[in-house]
Amino acid sequence: MALEKDVDCPSCGETQLFYRTAAMTLHLGEKTKWRCPECGYGYVEINGISTLAA
């Protein structure tokens, strides 16, 4: 799994390189936490489904 990912940050308003801060396996699949180094905004993905605002 990658340790960084390009994502449109809702807080910064531009595409940022998010870093993986944690990962664990749950009964639902793999849970991964991502964080923006510029503003500290973070979100969670479980099996590729993210909590980012659409």
mmCIF file of N, CA and C in Angstrom:
data_model
loop_
_atom_site.group_PDB
_atom_site.id
_atom_site.type_symbol
_atom_site.label_atom_id
_atom_site.label_comp_id
_atom_site.label_asym_id
_atom_site.label_seq_id
_atom_site.Cartn_x
_atom_site.Cartn_y
_atom_site.Cartn_z
ATOM 1 N N MET A 1 0.838 -1.180 0.000
ATOM 2 C CA MET A 1 0.000 0.000 0.000
ATOM 3 C C MET A 1 0.882 1.243 0.000
ATOM 4 N N ALA A 2 0.441 2.270 -0.684
ATOM 5 C CA ALA A 2 1.197 3.513 -0.800
ATOM 6 C C ALA A 2 1.182 4.289 0.516
ATOM 7 N N LEU A 3 2.224 5.055 0.730
ATOM 8 C CA LEU A 3 2.323 5.882 1.928
ATOM 9 C C LEU A 3 1.901 7.322 1.674
ATOM 10 N N GLU A 4 1.670 7.672 0.408
ATOM 11 C CA GLU A 4 1.213 9.016 0.063
ATOM 12 C C GLU A 4 0.242 8.942 -1.104
ATOM 13 N N LYS A 5 -0.590 9.993 -1.219
ATOM 14 C CA LYS A 5 -1.687 9.976 -2.185
ATOM 15 C C LYS A 5 -2.069 11.400 -2.536
ATOM 16 N N ASP A 6 -2.280 11.712 -3.825
ATOM 17 C CA ASP A 6 -2.750 13.030 -4.248
ATOM 18 C C ASP A 6 -4.260 13.107 -4.070
ATOM 19 N N VAL A 7 -4.714 14.089 -3.292
ATOM 20 C CA VAL A 7 -6.138 14.242 -2.987
ATOM 21 C C VAL A 7 -6.484 15.725 -3.019
ATOM 22 N N ASP A 8 -7.704 16.059 -3.470
ATOM 23 C CA ASP A 8 -8.199 17.438 -3.398
ATOM 24 C C ASP A 8 -8.598 17.715 -1.956
ATOM 25 N N CYS A 9 -7.823 18.536 -1.267
ATOM 26 C CA CYS A 9 -8.073 18.833 0.145
ATOM 27 C C CYS A 9 -9.200 19.856 0.274
ATOM 28 N N PRO A 10 -10.281 19.520 0.975
ATOM 29 C CA PRO A 10 -11.385 20.468 1.138
ATOM 30 C C PRO A 10 -11.010 21.663 2.009
ATOM 31 N N SER A 11 -10.031 21.520 2.866
ATOM 32 C CA SER A 11 -9.623 22.615 3.746
ATOM 33 C C SER A 11 -8.686 23.591 3.035
ATOM 34 N N CYS A 12 -7.707 23.071 2.298
ATOM 35 C CA CYS A 12 -6.740 23.910 1.574
ATOM 36 C C CYS A 12 -7.333 24.461 0.277
ATOM 37 N N GLY A 13 -8.227 23.682 -0.334
ATOM 38 C CA GLY A 13 -8.832 24.106 -1.589
ATOM 39 C C GLY A 13 -8.010 23.759 -2.820
ATOM 40 N N GLU A 14 -6.987 22.929 -2.685
ATOM 41 C CA GLU A 14 -6.179 22.528 -3.833
ATOM 42 C C GLU A 14 -5.701 21.090 -3.631
ATOM 43 N N THR A 15 -5.120 20.523 -4.658
ATOM 44 C CA THR A 15 -4.628 19.152 -4.579
ATOM 45 C C THR A 15 -3.361 19.112 -3.733
ATOM 46 N N GLN A 16 -3.365 18.254 -2.730
ATOM 47 C CA GLN A 16 -2.232 18.101 -1.822
ATOM 48 C C GLN A 16 -1.792 16.648 -1.797
ATOM 49 N N LEU A 17 -0.578 16.410 -1.374
ATOM 50 C CA LEU A 17 -0.053 15.073 -1.190
ATOM 51 C C LEU A 17 -0.350 14.652 0.245
ATOM 52 N N PHE A 18 -1.363 13.797 0.438
ATOM 53 C CA PHE A 18 -1.742 13.313 1.764
ATOM 54 C C PHE A 18 -0.835 12.160 2.153
ATOM 55 N N TYR A 19 -0.532 12.052 3.438
ATOM 56 C CA TYR A 19 0.308 10.979 3.949
ATOM 57 C C TYR A 19 -0.509 10.022 4.798
ATOM 58 N N ARG A 20 -0.223 8.726 4.680
ATOM 59 C CA ARG A 20 -0.900 7.711 5.485
ATOM 60 C C ARG A 20 -0.355 7.774 6.904
ATOM 61 N N THR A 21 -1.236 7.960 7.873
ATOM 62 C CA THR A 21 -0.809 8.066 9.264
ATOM 63 C C THR A 21 -1.068 6.804 10.066
ATOM 64 N N ALA A 22 -2.005 5.961 9.611
ATOM 65 C CA ALA A 22 -2.305 4.718 10.329
ATOM 66 C C ALA A 22 -3.068 3.778 9.406
ATOM 67 N N ALA A 23 -2.967 2.488 9.708
ATOM 68 C CA ALA A 23 -3.722 1.472 8.964
ATOM 69 C C ALA A 23 -3.927 0.265 9.866
ATOM 70 N N MET A 24 -5.087 -0.351 9.745
ATOM 71 C CA MET A 24 -5.380 -1.570 10.497
ATOM 72 C C MET A 24 -6.449 -2.363 9.762
ATOM 73 N N THR A 25 -6.509 -3.637 10.033
ATOM 74 C CA THR A 25 -7.499 -4.505 9.409
ATOM 75 C C THR A 25 -8.660 -4.710 10.372
ATOM 76 N N LEU A 26 -9.876 -4.458 9.873
ATOM 77 C CA LEU A 26 -11.113 -4.644 10.628
ATOM 78 C C LEU A 26 -11.935 -5.742 9.961
ATOM 79 N N HIS A 27 -13.043 -6.089 10.551
ATOM 80 C CA HIS A 27 -13.922 -7.072 9.934
ATOM 81 C C HIS A 27 -14.557 -6.527 8.649
ATOM 82 N N LEU A 28 -14.569 -5.203 8.462
ATOM 83 C CA LEU A 28 -15.104 -4.576 7.260
ATOM 84 C C LEU A 28 -14.064 -4.477 6.153
ATOM 85 N N GLY A 29 -12.806 -4.659 6.474
ATOM 86 C CA GLY A 29 -11.719 -4.513 5.514
ATOM 87 C C GLY A 29 -10.611 -3.677 6.126
ATOM 88 N N GLU A 30 -9.761 -3.122 5.284
ATOM 89 C CA GLU A 30 -8.649 -2.323 5.798
ATOM 90 C C GLU A 30 -9.074 -0.872 6.029
ATOM 91 N N LYS A 31 -8.774 -0.357 7.210
ATOM 92 C CA LYS A 31 -9.065 1.022 7.585
ATOM 93 C C LYS A 31 -7.760 1.801 7.509
ATOM 94 N N THR A 32 -7.762 2.906 6.755
ATOM 95 C CA THR A 32 -6.560 3.714 6.570
ATOM 96 C C THR A 32 -6.876 5.168 6.876
ATOM 97 N N LYS A 33 -6.003 5.817 7.645
ATOM 98 C CA LYS A 33 -6.154 7.234 7.959
ATOM 99 C C LYS A 33 -5.152 8.039 7.137
ATOM 100 N N TRP A 34 -5.633 9.125 6.518
ATOM 101 C CA TRP A 34 -4.808 9.998 5.695
ATOM 102 C C TRP A 34 -4.841 11.416 6.263
ATOM 103 N N ARG A 35 -3.729 12.139 6.159
ATOM 104 C CA ARG A 35 -3.638 13.491 6.713
ATOM 105 C C ARG A 35 -2.885 14.413 5.757
ATOM 106 N N CYS A 36 -3.390 15.662 5.624
ATOM 107 C CA CYS A 36 -2.754 16.701 4.812
ATOM 108 C C CYS A 36 -1.656 17.369 5.649
ATOM 109 N N PRO A 37 -0.419 17.401 5.168
ATOM 110 C CA PRO A 37 0.664 18.004 5.948
ATOM 111 C C PRO A 37 0.581 19.534 6.015
ATOM 112 N N GLU A 38 -0.121 20.160 5.072
ATOM 113 C CA GLU A 38 -0.221 21.619 5.040
ATOM 114 C C GLU A 38 -1.158 22.166 6.117
ATOM 115 N N CYS A 39 -2.359 21.577 6.222
ATOM 116 C CA CYS A 39 -3.359 22.128 7.134
ATOM 117 C C CYS A 39 -3.749 21.173 8.260
ATOM 118 N N GLY A 40 -3.348 19.899 8.159
ATOM 119 C CA GLY A 40 -3.691 18.929 9.200
ATOM 120 C C GLY A 40 -5.034 18.259 9.004
ATOM 121 N N TYR A 41 -5.743 18.546 7.897
ATOM 122 C CA TYR A 41 -7.030 17.916 7.624
ATOM 123 C C TYR A 41 -6.822 16.416 7.419
ATOM 124 N N GLY A 42 -7.686 15.612 7.999
ATOM 125 C CA GLY A 42 -7.561 14.167 7.875
ATOM 126 C C GLY A 42 -8.873 13.516 7.513
ATOM 127 N N TYR A 43 -8.776 12.338 6.921
ATOM 128 C CA TYR A 43 -9.963 11.548 6.613
ATOM 129 C C TYR A 43 -9.617 10.071 6.710
ATOM 130 N N VAL A 44 -10.651 9.234 6.692
ATOM 131 C CA VAL A 44 -10.497 7.789 6.857
ATOM 132 C C VAL A 44 -11.053 7.097 5.629
ATOM 133 N N GLU A 45 -10.395 6.020 5.212
ATOM 134 C CA GLU A 45 -10.898 5.143 4.161
ATOM 135 C C GLU A 45 -11.054 3.735 4.731
ATOM 136 N N ILE A 46 -12.158 3.088 4.409
ATOM 137 C CA ILE A 46 -12.357 1.686 4.761
ATOM 138 C C ILE A 46 -12.667 0.952 3.460
ATOM 139 N N ASN A 47 -11.764 0.066 3.066
ATOM 140 C CA ASN A 47 -11.894 -0.684 1.807
ATOM 141 C C ASN A 47 -12.078 0.246 0.610
ATOM 142 N N GLY A 48 -11.387 1.369 0.588
ATOM 143 C CA GLY A 48 -11.460 2.296 -0.536
ATOM 144 C C GLY A 48 -12.610 3.283 -0.483
ATOM 145 N N ILE A 49 -13.498 3.165 0.494
ATOM 146 C CA ILE A 49 -14.611 4.108 0.658
ATOM 147 C C ILE A 49 -14.163 5.169 1.661
ATOM 148 N N SER A 50 -14.163 6.435 1.235
ATOM 149 C CA SER A 50 -13.608 7.481 2.087
ATOM 150 C C SER A 50 -14.683 8.327 2.762
ATOM 151 N N THR A 51 -14.263 9.071 3.782
ATOM 152 C CA THR A 51 -15.156 9.977 4.489
ATOM 153 C C THR A 51 -15.014 11.409 3.984
ATOM 154 N N LEU A 52 -14.299 11.602 2.860
ATOM 155 C CA LEU A 52 -14.171 12.934 2.268
ATOM 156 C C LEU A 52 -15.530 13.425 1.793
ATOM 157 N N ALA A 53 -15.739 14.720 1.920
ATOM 158 C CA ALA A 53 -16.986 15.306 1.422
ATOM 159 C C ALA A 53 -17.025 15.215 -0.094
ATOM 160 N N ALA A 54 -18.178 14.889 -0.652
ATOM 161 C CA ALA A 54 -18.311 14.733 -2.105
ATOM 162 C C ALA A 54 -18.281 16.064 -2.806
#
